[in-house]
CSV table of C-alpha atoms in Angstrom, one decimal:
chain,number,residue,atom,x,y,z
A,224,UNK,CA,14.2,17.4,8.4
A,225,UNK,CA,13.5,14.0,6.4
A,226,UNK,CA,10.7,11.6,7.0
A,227,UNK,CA,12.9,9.8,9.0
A,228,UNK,CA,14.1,12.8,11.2
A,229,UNK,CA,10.3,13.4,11.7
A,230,UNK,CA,9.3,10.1,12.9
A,231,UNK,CA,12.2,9.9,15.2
A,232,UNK,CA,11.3,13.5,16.6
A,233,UNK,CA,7.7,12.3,17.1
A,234,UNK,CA,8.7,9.2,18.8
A,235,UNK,CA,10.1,12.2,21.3
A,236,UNK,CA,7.0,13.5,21.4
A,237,UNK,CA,7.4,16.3,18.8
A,238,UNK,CA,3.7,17.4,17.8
A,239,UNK,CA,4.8,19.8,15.2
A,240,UNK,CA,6.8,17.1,13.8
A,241,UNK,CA,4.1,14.8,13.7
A,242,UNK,CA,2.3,17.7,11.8
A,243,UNK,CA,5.2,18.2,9.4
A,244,UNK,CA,4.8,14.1,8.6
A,245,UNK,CA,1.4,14.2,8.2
A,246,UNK,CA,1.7,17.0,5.5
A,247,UNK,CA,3.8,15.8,3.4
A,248,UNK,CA,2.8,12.4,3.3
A,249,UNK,CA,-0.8,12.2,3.7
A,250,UNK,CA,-1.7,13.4,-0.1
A,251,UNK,CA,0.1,10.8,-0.9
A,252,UNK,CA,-0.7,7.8,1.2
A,253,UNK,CA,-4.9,9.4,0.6
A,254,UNK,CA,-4.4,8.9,-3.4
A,255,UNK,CA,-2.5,5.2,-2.9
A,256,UNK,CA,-5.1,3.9,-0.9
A,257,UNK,CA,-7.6,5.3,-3.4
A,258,UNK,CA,-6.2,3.5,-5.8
A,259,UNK,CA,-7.3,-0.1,-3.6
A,260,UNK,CA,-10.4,1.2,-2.0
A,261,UNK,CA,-13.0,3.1,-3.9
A,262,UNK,CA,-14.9,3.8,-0.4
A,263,UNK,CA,-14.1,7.2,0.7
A,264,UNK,CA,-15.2,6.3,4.4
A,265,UNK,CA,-13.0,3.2,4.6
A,266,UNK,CA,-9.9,5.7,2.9
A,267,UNK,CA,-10.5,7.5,5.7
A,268,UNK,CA,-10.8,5.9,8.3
A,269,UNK,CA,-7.6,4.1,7.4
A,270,UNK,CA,-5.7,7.0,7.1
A,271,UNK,CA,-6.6,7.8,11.2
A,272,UNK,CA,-5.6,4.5,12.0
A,273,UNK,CA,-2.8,5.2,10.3
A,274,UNK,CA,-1.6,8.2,11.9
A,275,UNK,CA,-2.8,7.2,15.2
A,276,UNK,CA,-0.7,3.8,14.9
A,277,UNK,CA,2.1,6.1,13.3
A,278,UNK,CA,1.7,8.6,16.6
A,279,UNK,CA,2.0,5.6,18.6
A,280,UNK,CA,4.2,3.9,17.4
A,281,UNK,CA,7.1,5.9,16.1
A,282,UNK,CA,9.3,4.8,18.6
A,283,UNK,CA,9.3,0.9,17.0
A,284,UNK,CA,10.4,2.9,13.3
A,285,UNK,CA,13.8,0.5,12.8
A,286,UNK,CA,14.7,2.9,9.6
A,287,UNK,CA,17.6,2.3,7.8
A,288,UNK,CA,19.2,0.1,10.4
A,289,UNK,CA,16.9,-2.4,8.6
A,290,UNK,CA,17.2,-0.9,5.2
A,291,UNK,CA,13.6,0.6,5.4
A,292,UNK,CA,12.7,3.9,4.9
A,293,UNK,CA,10.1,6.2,6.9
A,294,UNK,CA,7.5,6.2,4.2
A,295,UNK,CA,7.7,2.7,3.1
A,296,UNK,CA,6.9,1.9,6.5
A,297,UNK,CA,4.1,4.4,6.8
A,298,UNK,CA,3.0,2.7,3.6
A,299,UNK,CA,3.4,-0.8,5.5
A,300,UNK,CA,1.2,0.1,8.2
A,301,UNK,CA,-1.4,1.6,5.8
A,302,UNK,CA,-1.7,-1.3,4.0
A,303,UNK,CA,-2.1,-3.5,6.7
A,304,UNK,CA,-4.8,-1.1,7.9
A,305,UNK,CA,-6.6,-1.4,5.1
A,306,UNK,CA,-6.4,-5.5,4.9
A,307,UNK,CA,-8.2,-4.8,8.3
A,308,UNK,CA,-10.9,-2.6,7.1
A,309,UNK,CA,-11.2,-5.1,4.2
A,310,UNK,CA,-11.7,-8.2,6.8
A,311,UNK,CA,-13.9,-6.3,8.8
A,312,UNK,CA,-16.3,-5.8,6.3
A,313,UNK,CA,-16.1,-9.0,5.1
A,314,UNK,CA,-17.5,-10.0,8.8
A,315,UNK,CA,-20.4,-7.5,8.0
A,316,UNK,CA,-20.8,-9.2,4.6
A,317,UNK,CA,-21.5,-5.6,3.2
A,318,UNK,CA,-18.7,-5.8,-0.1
A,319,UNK,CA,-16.3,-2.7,-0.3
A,320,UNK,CA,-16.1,-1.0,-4.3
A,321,UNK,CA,-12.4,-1.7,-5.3
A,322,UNK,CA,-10.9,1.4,-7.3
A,323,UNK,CA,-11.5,1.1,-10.9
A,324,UNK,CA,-7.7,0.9,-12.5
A,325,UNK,CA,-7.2,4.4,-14.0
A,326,UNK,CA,-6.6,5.3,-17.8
A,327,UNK,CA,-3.4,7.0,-17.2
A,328,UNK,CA,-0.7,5.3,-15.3
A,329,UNK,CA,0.0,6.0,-11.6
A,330,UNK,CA,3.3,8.3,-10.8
A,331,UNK,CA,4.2,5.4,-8.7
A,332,UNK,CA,4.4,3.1,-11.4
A,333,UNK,CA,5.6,5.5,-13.7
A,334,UNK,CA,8.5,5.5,-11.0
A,335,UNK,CA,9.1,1.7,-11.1
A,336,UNK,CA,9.1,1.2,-14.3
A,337,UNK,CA,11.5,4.0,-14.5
A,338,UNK,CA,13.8,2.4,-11.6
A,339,UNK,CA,13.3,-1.4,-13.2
A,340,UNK,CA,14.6,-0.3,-16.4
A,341,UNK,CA,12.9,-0.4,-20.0
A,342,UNK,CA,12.5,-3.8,-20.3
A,343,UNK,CA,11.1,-4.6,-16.6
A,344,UNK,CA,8.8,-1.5,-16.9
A,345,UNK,CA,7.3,-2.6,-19.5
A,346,UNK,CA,6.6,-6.3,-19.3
A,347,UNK,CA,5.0,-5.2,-15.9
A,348,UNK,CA,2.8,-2.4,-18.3
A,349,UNK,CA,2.0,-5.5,-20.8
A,350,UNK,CA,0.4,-7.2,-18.2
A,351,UNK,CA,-3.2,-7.5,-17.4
A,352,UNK,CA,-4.4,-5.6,-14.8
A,353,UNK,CA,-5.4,-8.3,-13.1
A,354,UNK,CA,-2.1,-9.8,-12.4
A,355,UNK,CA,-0.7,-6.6,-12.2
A,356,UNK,CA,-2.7,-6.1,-8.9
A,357,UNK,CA,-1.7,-9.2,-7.3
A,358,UNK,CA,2.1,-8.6,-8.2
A,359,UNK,CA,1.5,-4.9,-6.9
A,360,UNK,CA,0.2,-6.3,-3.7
A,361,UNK,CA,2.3,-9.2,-2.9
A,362,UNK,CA,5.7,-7.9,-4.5
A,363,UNK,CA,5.4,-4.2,-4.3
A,364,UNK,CA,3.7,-3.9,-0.9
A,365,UNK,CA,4.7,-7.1,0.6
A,366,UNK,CA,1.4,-8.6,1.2
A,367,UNK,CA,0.4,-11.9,2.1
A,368,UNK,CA,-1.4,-14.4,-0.5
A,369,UNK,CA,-4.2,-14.3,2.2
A,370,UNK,CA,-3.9,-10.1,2.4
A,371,UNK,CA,-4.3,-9.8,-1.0
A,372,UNK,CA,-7.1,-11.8,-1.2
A,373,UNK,CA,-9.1,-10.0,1.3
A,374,UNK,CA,-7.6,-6.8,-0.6
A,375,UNK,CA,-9.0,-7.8,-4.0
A,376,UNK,CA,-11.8,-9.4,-2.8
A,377,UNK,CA,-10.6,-12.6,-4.4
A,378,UNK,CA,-10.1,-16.2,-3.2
A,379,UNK,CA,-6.7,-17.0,-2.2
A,380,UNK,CA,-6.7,-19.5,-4.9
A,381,UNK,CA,-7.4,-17.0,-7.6
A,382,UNK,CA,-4.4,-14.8,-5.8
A,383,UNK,CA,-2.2,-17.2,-6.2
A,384,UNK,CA,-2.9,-18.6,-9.5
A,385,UNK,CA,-2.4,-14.8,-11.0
A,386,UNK,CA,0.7,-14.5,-9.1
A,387,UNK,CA,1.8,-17.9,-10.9
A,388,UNK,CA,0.4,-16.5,-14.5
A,389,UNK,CA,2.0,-13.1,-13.8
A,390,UNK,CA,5.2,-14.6,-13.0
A,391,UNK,CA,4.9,-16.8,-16.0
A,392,UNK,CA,4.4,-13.7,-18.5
A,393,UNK,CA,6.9,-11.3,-17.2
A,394,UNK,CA,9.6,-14.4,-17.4
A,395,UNK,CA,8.4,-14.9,-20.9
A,396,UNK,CA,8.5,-11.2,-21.9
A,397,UNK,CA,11.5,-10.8,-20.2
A,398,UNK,CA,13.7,-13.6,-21.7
């Protein structure tokens, strides 16, 4: 079965297709949110609100009669899990470590860049990290200004000022 036969067999119920989900995706949804949090507690505990939202909710998955697919909305609840863990903690006023960006690029963007084509790939490489983020966040994972904020641990102003100067250089780069 495909991640999308799984979540509609757990929205039946299915246990051991719950299980089957779980495995193949968690590795991958652990390592993504790594990549945003550097809290291993908070990666965690994301991940069971994950599942638990994922348990309980399979029966809203929409799939490709909304041209989604079973992952991208596991990702989709993730992230909006993790917006929550960030707002939470920004109640507690205790700041979270954000992942330190990593040397060698990310399969995921390795994927993009390969999807965009050449020249897309790598205006979005040429960019500072920075902006990268907040186009990751806003574009990529469909995040709100005020998401990504909290995310970052930015002020919405700053958010969308890089979006503007990220939007700026890949137009430039790009024309």
């Amino acid at each position: 079965m495909n991640e999308e036969q799984l979540v509609r067999a757990v929205a039946r119920g299915d246990r051991a297709a719950f299980e089957e989900l779980y495995r193949r995706t968690s590795p991958w949804l652990a390592v993504r949110l790594r990549r945003r949090c550097a809290d291993e507690q908070v990666v965690a505990e994301v991940m069971q609100e994950t599942y638990l939202a994922v348990w309980r909710a399979a029966g809203s998955f929409a799939g490709a009669a909304v041209d989604g697919t079973a992952v991208g909305w596991l990702w989709t609840i993730a992230a909006r899990r993790l917006v929550d863990a960030f707002r939470r903690r920004a109640h507690q006023a205790r700041p979270l470590p954000v992942a330190e960006t990593a040397a060698a690029p990310a399969a995921e963007d390795e994927v993009l860049a390969g999807a965009l084509g050449d020249d897309v790939g790598g205006a979005l490489r040429d960019l500072a990290p920075e902006l990268r983020q907040v186009l990751q966040a806003m574009v990529l994972d469909g995040l709100t200004v005020r998401e990504t904020a909290v995310l970052l641990g930015v002020p919405e102003g700053t958010v969308k000022t890089r979006a503007r100067r990220a939007r700026i250089a890949m137009r430039e780069a790009l024309s």
